Short mmCIF file of C-alpha atoms in Angstrom, two decimals:
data_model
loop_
_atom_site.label_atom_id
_atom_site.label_comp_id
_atom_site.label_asym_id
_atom_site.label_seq_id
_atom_site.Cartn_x
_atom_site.Cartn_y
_atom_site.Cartn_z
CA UNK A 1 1.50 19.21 -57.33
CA UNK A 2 -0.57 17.05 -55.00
CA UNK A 3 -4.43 17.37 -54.58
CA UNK A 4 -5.80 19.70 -51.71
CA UNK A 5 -7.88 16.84 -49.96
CA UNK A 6 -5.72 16.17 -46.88
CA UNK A 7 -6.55 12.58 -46.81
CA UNK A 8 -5.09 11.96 -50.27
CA UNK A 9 -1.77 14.13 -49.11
CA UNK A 10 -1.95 11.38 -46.25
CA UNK A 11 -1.56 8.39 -48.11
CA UNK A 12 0.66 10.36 -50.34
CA UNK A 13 3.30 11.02 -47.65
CA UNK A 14 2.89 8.53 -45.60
CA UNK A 15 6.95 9.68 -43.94
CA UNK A 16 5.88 13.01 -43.32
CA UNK A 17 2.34 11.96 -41.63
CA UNK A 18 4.08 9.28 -39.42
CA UNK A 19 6.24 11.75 -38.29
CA UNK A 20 3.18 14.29 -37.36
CA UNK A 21 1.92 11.18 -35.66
CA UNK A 22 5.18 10.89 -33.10
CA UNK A 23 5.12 14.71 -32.61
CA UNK A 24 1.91 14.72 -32.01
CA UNK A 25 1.75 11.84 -29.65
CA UNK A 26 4.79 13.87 -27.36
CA UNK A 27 2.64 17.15 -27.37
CA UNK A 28 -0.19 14.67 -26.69
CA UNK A 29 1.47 13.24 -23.67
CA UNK A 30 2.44 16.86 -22.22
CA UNK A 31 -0.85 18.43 -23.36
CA UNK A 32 -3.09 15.76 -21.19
CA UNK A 33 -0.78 15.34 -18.23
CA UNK A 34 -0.97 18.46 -17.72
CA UNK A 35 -4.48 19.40 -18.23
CA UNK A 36 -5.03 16.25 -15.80
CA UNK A 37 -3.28 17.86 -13.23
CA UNK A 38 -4.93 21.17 -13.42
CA UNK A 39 -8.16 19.38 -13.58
CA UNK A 40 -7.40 17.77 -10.56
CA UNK A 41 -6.18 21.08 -8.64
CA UNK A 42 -9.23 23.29 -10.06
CA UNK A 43 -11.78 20.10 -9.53
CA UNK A 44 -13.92 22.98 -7.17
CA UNK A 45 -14.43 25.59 -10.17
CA UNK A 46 -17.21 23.62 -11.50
CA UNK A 47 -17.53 24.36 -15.46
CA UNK A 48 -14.77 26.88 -15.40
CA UNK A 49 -12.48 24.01 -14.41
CA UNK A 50 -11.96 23.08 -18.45
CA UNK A 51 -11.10 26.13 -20.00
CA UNK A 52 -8.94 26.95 -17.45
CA UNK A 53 -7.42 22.98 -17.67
CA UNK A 54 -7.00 23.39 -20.99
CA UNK A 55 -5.90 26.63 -22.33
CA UNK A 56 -2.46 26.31 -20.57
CA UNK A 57 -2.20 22.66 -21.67
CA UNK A 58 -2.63 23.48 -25.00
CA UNK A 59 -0.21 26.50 -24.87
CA UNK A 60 2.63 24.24 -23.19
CA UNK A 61 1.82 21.34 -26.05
CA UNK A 62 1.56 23.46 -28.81
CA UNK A 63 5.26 25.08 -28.02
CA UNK A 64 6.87 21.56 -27.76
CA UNK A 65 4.69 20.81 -30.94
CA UNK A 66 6.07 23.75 -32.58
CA UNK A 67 9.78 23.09 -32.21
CA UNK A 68 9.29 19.33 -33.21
CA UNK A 69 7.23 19.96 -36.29
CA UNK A 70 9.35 22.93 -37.26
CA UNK A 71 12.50 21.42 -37.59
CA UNK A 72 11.91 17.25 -37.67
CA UNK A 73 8.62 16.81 -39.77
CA UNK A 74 8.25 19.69 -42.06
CA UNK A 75 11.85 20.51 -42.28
CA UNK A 76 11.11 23.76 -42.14
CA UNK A 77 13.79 26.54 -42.64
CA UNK A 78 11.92 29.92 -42.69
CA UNK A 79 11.97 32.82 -40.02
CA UNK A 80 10.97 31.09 -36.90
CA UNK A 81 8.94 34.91 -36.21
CA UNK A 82 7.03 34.32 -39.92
CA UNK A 83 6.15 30.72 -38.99
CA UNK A 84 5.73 31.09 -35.11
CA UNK A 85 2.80 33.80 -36.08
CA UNK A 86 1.27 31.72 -38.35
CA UNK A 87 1.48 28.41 -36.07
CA UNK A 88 -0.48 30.88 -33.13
CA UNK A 89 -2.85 31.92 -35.47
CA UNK A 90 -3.76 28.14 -36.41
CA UNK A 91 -3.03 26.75 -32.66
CA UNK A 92 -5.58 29.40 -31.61
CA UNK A 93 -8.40 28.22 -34.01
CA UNK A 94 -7.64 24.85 -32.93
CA UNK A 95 -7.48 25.90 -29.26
CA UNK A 96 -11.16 27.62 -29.51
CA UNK A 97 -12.80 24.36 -31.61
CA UNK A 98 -11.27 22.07 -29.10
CA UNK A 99 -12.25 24.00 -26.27
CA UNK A 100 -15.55 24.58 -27.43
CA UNK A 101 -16.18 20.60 -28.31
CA UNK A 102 -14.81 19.86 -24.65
CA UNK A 103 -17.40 22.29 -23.20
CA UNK A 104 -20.52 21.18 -25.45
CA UNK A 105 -19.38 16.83 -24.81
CA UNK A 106 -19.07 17.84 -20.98
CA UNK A 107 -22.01 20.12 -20.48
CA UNK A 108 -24.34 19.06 -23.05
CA UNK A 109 -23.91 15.70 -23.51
CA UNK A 110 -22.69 14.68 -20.21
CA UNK A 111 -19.39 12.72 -21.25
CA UNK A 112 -16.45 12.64 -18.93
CA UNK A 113 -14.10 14.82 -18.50
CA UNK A 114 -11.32 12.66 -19.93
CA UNK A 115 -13.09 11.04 -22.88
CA UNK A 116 -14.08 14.32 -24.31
CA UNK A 117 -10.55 15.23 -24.29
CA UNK A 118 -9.62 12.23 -26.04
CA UNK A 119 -12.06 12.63 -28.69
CA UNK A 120 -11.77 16.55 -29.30
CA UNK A 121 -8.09 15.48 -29.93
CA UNK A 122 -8.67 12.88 -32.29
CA UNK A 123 -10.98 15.03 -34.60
CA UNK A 124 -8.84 17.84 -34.24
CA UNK A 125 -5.92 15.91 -35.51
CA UNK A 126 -5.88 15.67 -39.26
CA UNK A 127 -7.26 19.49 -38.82
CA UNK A 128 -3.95 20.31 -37.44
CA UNK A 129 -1.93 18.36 -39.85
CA UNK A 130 -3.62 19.77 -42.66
CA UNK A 131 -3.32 23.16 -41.74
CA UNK A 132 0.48 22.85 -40.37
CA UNK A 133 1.57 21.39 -43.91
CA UNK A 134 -0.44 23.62 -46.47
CA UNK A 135 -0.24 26.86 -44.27
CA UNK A 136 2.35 27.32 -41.40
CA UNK A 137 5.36 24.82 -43.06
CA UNK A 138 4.03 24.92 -46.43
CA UNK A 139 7.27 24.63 -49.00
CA UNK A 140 7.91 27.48 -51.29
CA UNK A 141 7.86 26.11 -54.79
CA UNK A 142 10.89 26.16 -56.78
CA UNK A 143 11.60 26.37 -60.44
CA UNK A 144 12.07 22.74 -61.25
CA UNK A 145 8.41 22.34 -59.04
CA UNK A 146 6.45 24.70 -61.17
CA UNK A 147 4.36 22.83 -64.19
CA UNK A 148 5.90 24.58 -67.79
CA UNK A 149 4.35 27.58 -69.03
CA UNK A 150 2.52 27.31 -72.28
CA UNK A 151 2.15 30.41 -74.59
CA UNK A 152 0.04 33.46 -73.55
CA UNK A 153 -3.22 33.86 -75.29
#
């Protein structure tokens, strides 16, 4: 059984990552044309321009996301119910750091609209992959996976 430090797994599975990497660039691509365009049309809300931007992007995104990641990267076969609720429950952390980050780079730190996107994606990236793989599409073990058992002592 591989480590627990994600970057390790990375390098590790370097298929399976490369794969996260496409499906993540299509939600990408759907996620910030979209939150463009509702930046654009709610450009007179002031601060309450980005959470409203961004919430439905990341709802859209995260549904193409899920159907891609569900059945090309992670192969995943399980009750699309028992993985959909734990792929919310993830999205929805992710969704409230990335929001948050957005906010803080925009109001605090003055950086544009845009650029704070980009980078709240970026470090929210390997989050996602990590979390996807060991939680929402994690593989069951099977018999021949499992290390022997030794005697009980």
């Amino acid at each position: 059984m591989m480590g627990r430090n994600p970057v390790l797994q990375a390098v590790r599975s370097p298929g399976e990552l490369f794969k996260f990497m496409a499906s993540s660039l299509i939600a990408f691509a759907v996620d910030f044309s979209l939150y463009s365009l509702l930046v654009f049309l709610f450009r007179g809300l002031g601060g309450l321009s980005i959470p409203l931007s961004n919430i439905p992007a990341r709802i859209v995104s995260a549904s193409v996301n899920f159907g891609i990641n569900k059945r090309l990267v992670f192969s995943n076969h399980d009750s699309v119910r028992v993985t959909g609720a734990k792929y919310v429950a993830l999205a929805a952390l992710v969704l409230t750091g990335n929001t948050a980050l957005i906010a803080f780079l925009v109001t605090c730190l003055s950086v544009d609209k845009f650029a704070a996107k980009l980078l709240a994606e970026i470090l929210f990236f390997l989050i996602s992959w990590y979390g996807q793989r060991e939680y929402v599409f994690r593989r069951k073990a099977t018999r021949s996976s499992m290390p022997p058992r030794g005697p009980s002592q």
